[in-house]
PDB file of C-alpha atoms and ligand atoms in Angstrom:
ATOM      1  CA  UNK I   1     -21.045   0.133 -13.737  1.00 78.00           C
ATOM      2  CA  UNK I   2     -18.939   0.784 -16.764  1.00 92.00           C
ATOM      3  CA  UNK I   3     -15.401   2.243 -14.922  1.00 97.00           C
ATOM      4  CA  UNK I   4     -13.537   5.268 -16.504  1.00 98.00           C
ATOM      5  CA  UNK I   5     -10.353   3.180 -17.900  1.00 98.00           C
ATOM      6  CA  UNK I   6      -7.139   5.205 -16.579  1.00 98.00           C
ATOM      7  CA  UNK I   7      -4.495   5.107 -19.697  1.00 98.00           C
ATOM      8  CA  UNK I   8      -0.875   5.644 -18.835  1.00 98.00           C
ATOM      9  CA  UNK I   9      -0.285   5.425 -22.312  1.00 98.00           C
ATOM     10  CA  UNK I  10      -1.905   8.467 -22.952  1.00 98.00           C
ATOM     11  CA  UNK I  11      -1.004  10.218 -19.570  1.00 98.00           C
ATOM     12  CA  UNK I  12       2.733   9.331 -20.657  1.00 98.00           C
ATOM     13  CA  UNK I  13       2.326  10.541 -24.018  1.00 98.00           C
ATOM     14  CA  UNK I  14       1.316  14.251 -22.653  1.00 98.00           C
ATOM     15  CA  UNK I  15       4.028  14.032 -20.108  1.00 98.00           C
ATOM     16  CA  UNK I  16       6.463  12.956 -22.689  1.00 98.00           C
ATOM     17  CA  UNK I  17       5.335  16.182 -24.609  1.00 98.00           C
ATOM     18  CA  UNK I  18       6.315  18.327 -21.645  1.00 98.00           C
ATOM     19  CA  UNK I  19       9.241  16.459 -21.395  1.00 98.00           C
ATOM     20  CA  UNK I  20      10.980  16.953 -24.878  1.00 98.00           C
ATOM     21  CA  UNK I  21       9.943  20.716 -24.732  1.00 98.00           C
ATOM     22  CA  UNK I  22      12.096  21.042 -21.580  1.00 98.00           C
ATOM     23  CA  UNK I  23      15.037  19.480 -23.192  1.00 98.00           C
ATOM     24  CA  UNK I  24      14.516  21.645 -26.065  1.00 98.00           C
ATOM     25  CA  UNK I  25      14.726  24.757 -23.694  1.00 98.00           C
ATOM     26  CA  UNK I  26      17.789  23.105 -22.015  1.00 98.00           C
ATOM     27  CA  UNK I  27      19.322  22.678 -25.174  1.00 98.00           C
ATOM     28  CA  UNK I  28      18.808  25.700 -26.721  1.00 98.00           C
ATOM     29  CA  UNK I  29      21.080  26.872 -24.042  1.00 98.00           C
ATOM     30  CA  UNK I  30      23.741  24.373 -24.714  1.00 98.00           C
ATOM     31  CA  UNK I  31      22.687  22.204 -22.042  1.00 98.00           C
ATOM     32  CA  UNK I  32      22.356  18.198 -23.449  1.00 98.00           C
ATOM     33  CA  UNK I  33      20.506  16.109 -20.335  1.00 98.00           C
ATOM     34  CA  UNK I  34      22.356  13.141 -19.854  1.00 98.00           C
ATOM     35  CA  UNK I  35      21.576   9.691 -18.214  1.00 98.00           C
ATOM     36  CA  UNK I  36      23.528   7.304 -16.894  1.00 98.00           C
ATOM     37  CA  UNK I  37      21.648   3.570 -16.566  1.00 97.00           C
ATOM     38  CA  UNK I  38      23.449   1.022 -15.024  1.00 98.00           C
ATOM     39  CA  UNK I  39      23.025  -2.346 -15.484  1.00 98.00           C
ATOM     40  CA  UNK I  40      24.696  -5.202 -13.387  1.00 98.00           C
ATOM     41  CA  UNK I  41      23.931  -8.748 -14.410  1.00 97.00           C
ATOM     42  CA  UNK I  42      21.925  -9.710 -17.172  1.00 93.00           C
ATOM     43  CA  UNK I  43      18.143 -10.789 -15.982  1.00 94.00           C
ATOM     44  CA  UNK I  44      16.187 -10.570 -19.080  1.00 93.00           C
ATOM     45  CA  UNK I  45      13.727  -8.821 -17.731  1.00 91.00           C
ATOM     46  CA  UNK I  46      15.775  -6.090 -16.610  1.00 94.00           C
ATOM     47  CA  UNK I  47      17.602  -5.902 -19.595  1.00 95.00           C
ATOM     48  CA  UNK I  48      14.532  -5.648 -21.814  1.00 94.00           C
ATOM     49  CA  UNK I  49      13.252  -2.281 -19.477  1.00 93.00           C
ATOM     50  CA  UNK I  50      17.011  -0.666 -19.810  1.00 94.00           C
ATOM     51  CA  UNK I  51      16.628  -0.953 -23.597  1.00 95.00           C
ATOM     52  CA  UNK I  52      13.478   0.718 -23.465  1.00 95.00           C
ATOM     53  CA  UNK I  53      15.030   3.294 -20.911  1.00 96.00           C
ATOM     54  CA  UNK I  54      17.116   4.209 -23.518  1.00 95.00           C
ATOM     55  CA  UNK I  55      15.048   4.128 -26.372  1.00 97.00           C
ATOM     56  CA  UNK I  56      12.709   6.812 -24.525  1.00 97.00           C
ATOM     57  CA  UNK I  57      16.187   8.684 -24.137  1.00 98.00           C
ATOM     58  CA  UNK I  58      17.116   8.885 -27.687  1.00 98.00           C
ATOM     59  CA  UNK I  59      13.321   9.744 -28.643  1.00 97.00           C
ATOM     60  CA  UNK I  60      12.918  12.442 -26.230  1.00 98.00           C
ATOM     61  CA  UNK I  61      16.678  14.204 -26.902  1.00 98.00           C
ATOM     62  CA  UNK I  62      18.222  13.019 -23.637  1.00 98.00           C
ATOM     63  CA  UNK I  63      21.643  11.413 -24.104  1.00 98.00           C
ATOM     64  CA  UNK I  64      22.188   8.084 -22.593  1.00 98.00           C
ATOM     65  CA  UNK I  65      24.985   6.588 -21.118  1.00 97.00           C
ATOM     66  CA  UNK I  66      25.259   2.683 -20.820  1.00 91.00           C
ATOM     67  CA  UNK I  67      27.220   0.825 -18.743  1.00 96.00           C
ATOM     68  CA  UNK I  68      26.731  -3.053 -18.387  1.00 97.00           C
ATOM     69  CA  UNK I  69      28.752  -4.728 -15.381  1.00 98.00           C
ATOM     70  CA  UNK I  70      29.349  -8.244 -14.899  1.00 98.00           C
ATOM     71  CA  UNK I  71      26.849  -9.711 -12.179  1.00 98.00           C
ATOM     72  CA  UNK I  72      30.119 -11.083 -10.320  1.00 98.00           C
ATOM     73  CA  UNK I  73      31.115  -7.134 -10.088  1.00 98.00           C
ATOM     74  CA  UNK I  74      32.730  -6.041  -6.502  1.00 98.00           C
ATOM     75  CA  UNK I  75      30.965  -3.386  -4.372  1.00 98.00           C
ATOM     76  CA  UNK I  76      34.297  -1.062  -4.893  1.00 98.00           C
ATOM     77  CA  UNK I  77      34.181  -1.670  -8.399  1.00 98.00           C
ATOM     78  CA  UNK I  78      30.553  -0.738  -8.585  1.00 98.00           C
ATOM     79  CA  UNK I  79      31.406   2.122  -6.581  1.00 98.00           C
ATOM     80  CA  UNK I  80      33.867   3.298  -8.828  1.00 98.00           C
ATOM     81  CA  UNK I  81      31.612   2.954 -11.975  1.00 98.00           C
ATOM     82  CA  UNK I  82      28.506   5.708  -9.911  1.00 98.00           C
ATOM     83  CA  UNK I  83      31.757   7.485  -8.701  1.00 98.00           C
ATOM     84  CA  UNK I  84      32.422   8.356 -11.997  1.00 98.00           C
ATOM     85  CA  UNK I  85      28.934   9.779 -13.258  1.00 98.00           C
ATOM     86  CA  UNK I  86      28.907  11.100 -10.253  1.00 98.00           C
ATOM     87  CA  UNK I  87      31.984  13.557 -11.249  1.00 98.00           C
ATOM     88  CA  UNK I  88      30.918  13.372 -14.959  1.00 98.00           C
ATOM     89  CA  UNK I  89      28.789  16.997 -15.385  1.00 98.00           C
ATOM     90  CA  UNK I  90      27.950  15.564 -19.166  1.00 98.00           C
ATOM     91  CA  UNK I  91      25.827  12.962 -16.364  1.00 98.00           C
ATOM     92  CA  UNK I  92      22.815  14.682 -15.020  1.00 98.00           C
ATOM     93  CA  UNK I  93      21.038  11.422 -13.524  1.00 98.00           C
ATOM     94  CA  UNK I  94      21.924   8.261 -12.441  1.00 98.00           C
ATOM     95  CA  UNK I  95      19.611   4.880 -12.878  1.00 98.00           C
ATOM     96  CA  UNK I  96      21.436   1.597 -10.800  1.00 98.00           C
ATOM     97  CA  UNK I  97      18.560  -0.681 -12.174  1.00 97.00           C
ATOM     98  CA  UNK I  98      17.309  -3.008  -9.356  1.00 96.00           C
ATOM     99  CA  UNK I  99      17.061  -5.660  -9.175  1.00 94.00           C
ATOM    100  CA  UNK I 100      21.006  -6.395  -8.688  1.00 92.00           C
ATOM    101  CA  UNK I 101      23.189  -9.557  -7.401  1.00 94.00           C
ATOM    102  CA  UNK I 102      22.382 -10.838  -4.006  1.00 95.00           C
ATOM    103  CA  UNK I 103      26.329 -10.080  -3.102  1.00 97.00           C
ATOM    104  CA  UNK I 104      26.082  -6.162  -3.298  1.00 98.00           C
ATOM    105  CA  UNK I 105      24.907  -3.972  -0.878  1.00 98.00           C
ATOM    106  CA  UNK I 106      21.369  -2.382  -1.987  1.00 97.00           C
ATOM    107  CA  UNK I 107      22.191  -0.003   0.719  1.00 97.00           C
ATOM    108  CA  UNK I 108      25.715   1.400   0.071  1.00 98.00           C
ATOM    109  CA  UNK I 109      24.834   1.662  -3.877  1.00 98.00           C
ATOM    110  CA  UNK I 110      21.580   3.580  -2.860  1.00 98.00           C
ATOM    111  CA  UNK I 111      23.903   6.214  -0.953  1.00 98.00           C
ATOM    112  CA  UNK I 112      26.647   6.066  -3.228  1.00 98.00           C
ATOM    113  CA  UNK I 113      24.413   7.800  -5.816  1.00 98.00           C
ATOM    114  CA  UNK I 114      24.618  12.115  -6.236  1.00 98.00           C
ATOM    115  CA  UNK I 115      20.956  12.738  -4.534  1.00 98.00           C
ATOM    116  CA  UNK I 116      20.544  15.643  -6.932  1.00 98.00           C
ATOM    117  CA  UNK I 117      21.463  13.012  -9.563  1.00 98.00           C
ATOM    118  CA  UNK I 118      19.581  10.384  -7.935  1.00 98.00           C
ATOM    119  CA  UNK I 119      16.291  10.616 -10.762  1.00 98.00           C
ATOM    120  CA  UNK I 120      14.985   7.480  -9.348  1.00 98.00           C
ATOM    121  CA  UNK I 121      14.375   9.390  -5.968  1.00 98.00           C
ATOM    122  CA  UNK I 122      15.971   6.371  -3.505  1.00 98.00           C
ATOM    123  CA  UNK I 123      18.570   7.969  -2.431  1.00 98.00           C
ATOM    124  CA  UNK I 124      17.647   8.284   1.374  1.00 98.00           C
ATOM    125  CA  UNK I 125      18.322  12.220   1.128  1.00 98.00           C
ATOM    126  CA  UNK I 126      15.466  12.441  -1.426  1.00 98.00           C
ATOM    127  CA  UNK I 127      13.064   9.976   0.609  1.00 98.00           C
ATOM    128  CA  UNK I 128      13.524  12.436   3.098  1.00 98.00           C
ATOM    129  CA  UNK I 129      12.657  15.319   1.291  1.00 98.00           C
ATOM    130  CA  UNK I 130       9.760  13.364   0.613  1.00 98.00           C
ATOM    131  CA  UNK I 131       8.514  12.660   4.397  1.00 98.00           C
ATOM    132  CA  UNK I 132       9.854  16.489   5.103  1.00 98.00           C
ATOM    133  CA  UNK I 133       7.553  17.920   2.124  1.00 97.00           C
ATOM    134  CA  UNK I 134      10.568  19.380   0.750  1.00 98.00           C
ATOM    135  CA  UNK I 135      11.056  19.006  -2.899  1.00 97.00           C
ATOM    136  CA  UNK I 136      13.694  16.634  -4.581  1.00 98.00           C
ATOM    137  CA  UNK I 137      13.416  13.627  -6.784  1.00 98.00           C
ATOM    138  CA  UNK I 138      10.455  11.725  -5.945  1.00 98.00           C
ATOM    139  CA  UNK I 139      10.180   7.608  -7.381  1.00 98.00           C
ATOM    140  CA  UNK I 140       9.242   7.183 -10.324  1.00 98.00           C
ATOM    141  CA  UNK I 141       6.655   4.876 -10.444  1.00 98.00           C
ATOM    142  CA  UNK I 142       4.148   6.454  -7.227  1.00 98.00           C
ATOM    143  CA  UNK I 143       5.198   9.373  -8.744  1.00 98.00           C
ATOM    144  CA  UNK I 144       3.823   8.576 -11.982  1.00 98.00           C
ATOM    145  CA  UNK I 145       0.162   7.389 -10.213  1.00 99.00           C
ATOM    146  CA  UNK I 146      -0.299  10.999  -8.821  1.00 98.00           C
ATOM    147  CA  UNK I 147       0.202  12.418 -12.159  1.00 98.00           C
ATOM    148  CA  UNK I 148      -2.240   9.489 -13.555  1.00 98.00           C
ATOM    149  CA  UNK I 149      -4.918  10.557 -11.133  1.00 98.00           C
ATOM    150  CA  UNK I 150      -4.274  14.240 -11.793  1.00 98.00           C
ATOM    151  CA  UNK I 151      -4.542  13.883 -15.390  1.00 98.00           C
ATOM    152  CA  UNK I 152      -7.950  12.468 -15.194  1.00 98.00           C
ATOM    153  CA  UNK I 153      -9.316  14.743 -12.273  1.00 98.00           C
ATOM    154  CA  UNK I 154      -9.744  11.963  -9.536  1.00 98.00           C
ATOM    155  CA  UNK I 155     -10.236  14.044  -6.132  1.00 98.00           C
ATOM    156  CA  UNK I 156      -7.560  13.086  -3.513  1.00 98.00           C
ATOM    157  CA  UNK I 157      -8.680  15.487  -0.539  1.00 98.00           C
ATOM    158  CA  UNK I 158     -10.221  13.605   2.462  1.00 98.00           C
ATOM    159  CA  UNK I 159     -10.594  10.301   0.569  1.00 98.00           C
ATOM    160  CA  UNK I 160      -9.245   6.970   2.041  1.00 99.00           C
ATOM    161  CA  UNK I 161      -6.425   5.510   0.533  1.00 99.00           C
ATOM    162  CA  UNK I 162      -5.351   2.055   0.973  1.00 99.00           C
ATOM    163  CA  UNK I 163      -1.859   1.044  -0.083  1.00 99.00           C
ATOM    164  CA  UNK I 164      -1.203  -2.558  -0.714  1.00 98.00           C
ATOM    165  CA  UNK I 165       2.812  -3.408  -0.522  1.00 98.00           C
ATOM    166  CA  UNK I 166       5.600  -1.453   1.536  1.00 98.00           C
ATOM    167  CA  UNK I 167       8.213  -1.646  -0.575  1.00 97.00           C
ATOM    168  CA  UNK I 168      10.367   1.591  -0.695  1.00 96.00           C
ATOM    169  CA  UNK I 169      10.233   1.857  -4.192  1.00 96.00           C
ATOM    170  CA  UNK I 170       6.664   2.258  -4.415  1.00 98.00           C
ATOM    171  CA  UNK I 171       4.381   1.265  -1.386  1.00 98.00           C
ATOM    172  CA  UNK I 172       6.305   3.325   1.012  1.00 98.00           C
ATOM    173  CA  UNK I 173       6.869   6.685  -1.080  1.00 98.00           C
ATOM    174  CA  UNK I 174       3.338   6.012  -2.517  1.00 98.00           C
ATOM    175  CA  UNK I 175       1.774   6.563   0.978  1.00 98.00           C
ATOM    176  CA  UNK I 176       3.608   9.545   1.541  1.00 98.00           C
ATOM    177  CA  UNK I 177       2.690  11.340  -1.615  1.00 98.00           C
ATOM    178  CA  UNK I 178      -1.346  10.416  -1.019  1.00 98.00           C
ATOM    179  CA  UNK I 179      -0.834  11.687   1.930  1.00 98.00           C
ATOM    180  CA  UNK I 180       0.642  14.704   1.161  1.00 98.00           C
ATOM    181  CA  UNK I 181      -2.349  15.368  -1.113  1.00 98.00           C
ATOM    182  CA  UNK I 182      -4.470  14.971   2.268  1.00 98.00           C
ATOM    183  CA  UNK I 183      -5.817  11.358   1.737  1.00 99.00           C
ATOM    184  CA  UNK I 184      -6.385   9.248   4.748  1.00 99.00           C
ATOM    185  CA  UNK I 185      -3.844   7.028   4.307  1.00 99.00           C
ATOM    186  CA  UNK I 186      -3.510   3.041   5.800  1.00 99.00           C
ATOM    187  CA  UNK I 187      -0.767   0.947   4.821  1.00 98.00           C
ATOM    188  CA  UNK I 188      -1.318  -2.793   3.868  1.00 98.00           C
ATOM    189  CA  UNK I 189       0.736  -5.818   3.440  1.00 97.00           C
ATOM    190  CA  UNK I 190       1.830  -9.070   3.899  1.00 95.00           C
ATOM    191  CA  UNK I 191       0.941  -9.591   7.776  1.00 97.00           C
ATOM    192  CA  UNK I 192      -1.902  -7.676   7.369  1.00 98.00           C
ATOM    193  CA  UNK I 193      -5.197  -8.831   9.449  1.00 98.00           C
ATOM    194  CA  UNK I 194      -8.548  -9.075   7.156  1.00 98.00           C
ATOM    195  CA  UNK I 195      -6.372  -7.697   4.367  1.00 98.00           C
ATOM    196  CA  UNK I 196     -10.080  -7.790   2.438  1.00 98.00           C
ATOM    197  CA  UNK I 197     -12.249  -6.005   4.504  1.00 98.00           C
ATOM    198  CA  UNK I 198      -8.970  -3.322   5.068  1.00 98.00           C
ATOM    199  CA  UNK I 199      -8.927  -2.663   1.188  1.00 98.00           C
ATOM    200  CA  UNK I 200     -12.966  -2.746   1.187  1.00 98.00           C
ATOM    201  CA  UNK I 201     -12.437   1.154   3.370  1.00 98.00           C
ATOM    202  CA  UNK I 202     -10.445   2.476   0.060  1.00 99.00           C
ATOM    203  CA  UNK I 203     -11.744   5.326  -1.815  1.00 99.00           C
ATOM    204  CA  UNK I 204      -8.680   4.881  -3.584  1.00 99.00           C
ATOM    205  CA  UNK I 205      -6.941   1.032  -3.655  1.00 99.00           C
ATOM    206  CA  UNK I 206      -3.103   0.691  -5.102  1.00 99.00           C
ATOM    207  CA  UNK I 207      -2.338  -2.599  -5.219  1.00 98.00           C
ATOM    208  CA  UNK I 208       1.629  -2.991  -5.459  1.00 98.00           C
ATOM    209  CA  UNK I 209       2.251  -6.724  -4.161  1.00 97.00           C
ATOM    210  CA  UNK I 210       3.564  -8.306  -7.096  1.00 96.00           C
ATOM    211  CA  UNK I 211       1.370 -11.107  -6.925  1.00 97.00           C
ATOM    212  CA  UNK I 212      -1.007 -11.942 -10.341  1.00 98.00           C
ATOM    213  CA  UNK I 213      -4.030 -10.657  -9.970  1.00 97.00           C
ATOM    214  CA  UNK I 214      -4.427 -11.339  -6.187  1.00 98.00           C
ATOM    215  CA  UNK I 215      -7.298  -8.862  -5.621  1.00 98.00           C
ATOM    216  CA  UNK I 216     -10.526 -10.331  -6.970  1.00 98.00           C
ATOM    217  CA  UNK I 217     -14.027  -8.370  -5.976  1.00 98.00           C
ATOM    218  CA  UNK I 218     -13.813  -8.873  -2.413  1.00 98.00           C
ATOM    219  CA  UNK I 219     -11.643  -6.617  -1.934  1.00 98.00           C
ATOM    220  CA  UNK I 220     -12.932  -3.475  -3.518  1.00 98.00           C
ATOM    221  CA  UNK I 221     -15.960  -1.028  -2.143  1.00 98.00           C
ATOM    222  CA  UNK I 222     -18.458  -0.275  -5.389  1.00 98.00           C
ATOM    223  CA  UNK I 223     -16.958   2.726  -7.169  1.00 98.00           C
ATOM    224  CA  UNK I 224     -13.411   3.002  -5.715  1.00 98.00           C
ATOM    225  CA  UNK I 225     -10.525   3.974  -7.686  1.00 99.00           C
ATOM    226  CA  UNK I 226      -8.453   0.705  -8.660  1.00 99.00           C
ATOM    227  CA  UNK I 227      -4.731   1.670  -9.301  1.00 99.00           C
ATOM    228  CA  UNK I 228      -2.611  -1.885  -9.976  1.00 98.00           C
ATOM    229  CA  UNK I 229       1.429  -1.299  -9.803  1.00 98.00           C
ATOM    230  CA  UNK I 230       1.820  -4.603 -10.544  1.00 97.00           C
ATOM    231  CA  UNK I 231       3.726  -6.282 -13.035  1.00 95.00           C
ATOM    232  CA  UNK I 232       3.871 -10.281 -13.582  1.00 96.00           C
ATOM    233  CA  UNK I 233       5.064 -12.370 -16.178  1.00 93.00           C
ATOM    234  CA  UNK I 234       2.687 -15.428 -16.564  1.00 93.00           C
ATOM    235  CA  UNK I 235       2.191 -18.238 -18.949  1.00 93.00           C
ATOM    236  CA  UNK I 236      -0.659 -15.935 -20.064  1.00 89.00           C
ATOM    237  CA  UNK I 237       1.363 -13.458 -20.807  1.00 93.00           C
ATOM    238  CA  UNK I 238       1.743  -9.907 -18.446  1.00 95.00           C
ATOM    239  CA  UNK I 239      -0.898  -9.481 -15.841  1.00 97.00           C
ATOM    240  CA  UNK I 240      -1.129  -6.866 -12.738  1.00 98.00           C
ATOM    241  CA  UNK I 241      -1.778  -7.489  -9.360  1.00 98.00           C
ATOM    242  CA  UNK I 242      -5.365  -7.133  -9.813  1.00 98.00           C
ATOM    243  CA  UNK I 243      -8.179  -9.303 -11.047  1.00 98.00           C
ATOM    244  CA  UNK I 244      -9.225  -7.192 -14.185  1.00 98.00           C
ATOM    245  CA  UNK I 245     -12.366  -8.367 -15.125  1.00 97.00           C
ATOM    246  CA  UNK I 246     -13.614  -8.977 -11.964  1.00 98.00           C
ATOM    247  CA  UNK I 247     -12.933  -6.003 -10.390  1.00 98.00           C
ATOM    248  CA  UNK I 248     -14.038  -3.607 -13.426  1.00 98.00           C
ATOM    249  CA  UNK I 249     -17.521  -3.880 -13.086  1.00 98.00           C
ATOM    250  CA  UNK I 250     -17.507  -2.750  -9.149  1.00 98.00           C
ATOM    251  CA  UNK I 251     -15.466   0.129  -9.683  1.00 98.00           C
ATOM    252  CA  UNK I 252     -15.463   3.854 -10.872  1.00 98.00           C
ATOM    253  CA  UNK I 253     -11.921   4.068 -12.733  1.00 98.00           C
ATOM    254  CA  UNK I 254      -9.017   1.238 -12.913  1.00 98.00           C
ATOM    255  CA  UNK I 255      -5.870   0.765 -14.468  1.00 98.00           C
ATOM    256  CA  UNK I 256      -4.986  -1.949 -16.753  1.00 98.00           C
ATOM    257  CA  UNK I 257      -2.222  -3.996 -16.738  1.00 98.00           C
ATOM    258  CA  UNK I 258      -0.136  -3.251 -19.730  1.00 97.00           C
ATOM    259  CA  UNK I 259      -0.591   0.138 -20.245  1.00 97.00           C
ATOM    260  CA  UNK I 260      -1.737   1.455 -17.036  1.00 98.00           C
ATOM    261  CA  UNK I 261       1.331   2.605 -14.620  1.00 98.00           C
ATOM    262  CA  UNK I 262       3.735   0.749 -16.762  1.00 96.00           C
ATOM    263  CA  UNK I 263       4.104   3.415 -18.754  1.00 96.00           C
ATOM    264  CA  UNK I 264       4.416   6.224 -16.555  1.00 98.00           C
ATOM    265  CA  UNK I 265       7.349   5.232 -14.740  1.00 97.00           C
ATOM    266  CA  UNK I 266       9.235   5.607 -17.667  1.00 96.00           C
ATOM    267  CA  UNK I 267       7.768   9.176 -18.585  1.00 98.00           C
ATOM    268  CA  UNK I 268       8.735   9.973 -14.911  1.00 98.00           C
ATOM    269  CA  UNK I 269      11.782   9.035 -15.109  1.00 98.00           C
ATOM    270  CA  UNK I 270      12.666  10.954 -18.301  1.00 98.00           C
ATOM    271  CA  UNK I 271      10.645  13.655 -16.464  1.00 98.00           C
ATOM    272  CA  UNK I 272      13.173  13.624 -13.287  1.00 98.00           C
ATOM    273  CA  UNK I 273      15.962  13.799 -15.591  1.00 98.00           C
ATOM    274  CA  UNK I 274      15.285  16.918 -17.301  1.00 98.00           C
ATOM    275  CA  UNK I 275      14.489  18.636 -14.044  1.00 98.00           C
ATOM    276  CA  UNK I 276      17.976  17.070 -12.997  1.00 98.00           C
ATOM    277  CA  UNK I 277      19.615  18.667 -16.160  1.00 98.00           C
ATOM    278  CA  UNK I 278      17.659  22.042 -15.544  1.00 98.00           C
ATOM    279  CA  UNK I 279      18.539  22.192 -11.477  1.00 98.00           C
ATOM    280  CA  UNK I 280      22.635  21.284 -11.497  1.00 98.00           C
ATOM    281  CA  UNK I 281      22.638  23.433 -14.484  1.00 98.00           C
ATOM    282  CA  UNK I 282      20.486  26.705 -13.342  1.00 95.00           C
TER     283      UNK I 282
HETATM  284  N1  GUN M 301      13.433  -1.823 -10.960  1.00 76.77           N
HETATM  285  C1  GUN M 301      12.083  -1.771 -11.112  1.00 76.77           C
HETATM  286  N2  GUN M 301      11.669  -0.485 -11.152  1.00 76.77           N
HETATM  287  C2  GUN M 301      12.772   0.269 -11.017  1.00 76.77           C
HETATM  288  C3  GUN M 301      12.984   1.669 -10.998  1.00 76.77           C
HETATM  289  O1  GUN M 301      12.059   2.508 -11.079  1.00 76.77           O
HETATM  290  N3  GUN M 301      14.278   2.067 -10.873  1.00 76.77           N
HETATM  291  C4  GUN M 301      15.303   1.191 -10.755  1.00 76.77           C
HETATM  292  N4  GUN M 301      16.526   1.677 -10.608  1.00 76.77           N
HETATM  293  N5  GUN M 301      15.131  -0.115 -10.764  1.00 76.77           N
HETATM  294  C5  GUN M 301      13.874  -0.564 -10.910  1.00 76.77           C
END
């Protein structure tokens, strides 16, 4: 079997497109979106996807505000820093890019954030809209995979979804937006008996472990959906969580890994901003 490839590059590109047209709207009415990223520390790897962050931001008309802390930064004095974008109304989201230093509290920066300014969709008021099926700011990146399988028609209703990883920014919300789209969903992860024959059930596999290319044939049914969140820096060079080229062959439409869901959180994220913009401005 020959699988449909799913391309984030060009499911970002039409999001992008939607994007910039709702910034133009916003500022034809004198409305300029703003972002605030936040960077503590300097691990390359973060700093490399803030610089592309803002890249999208000046390409897409969305101003962008930097601010790089020392990784030896207090709590208070990171704090202080959200506090301000938090009062700034030129600021309509707010990005704390995570990883961070071991010292601060992942929790207390989390809630420090405005949730309506909160366009990563953390913020434990917007994971609760989530669970509630209220709207608010949903994460990025599981956000991005609906809008992936949207774009290229893959029926959610009734199918079995199978969500490898729990973490809350995208096993956990990932789950919860399947499910809202009335998959059958099961949870997977590290403790997980006959992990294998658990993913095997999937209509629909995400794999978002962070492990290279840990699922190999085994673990996929002939002509699931293979959706691979993860991103891993190898001596080979980037690779996902799945094992490409032996899982294409089994399966009816897979991501690769770059330029599968890489790409999408990004266009979400832009995407969450401008609704930011639109909703503390309406
Ligand atoms: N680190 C990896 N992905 C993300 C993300 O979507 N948002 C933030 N803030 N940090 C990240």
């Amino acid at each position: 079997m020959t699988p449909m490839i799913i391309d984030g590059k060009t499911v970002s590109a039409a999001v992008e497109i939607e994007t910039a047209a709702r910034v133009a709207s916003l500022r034809a009415r004198g409305v300029i979106p703003g972002l605030a990223v936040v960077l503590v520390g300097d691990d390359p790897a973060s700093q490399s996807y803030v610089k592309m962050k803002e890249r999208d931001c000046e390409r897409i008309g969305i101003r962008s505000f930097d601010s790089r802390l020392s990784a030896d930064i207090s709590q208070a004095d990171l704090h202080d820093v959200i506090d301000g974008f938090n009062a700034d109304p030129h600021v309509h989201g707010i990005l704390v890019q995570q990883p961070f230093p071991r010292h601060l509290d992942v929790e207390a920066v989390v809630a420090r954030v405005s949730p309506v300014k909160d366009v990563d969709g953390f913020h434990q008021e917007n994971l609760g809209r989530l669970m509630r099926g209220l709207p608010g700011h949903r994460a990025c990146t599981p956000w991005g995979v609906m809008r992936m399988l949207d774009h290229y028609g893959i029926e959610l209703k009734g199918k079995r979804a199978v969500v490898i990883g729990r973490s809350l920014l995208v096993g956990k919300p990932m789950g919860l937006m399947l499910l809202e789209r009335d998959c059958t969903v099961t949870y997977c992860h590290s403790r997980t008996v006959d992990l294998p024959g658990v993913c095997r059930e999937a209509d629909i596999l995400v794999a978002a472990i962070g492990r290279p290319m840990m699922i190999g044939a085994q673990y996929v049914r002939e002509g699931a959906v293979v959706i691979d969140v993860g991103i891993n820096r190898t001596d080979a060079g980037m690779v996902g969580d799945v094992d490409f080229a032996a899982v294409a062959p089994i399966c009816s439409a897979i991501t690769p890994v770059p330029g599968g869901v890489g790409p999408m959180t990004r266009a979400m994220l832009m995407s969450n901003t401008a609704a930011a913009a639109e909703i503390q401005t309406a």
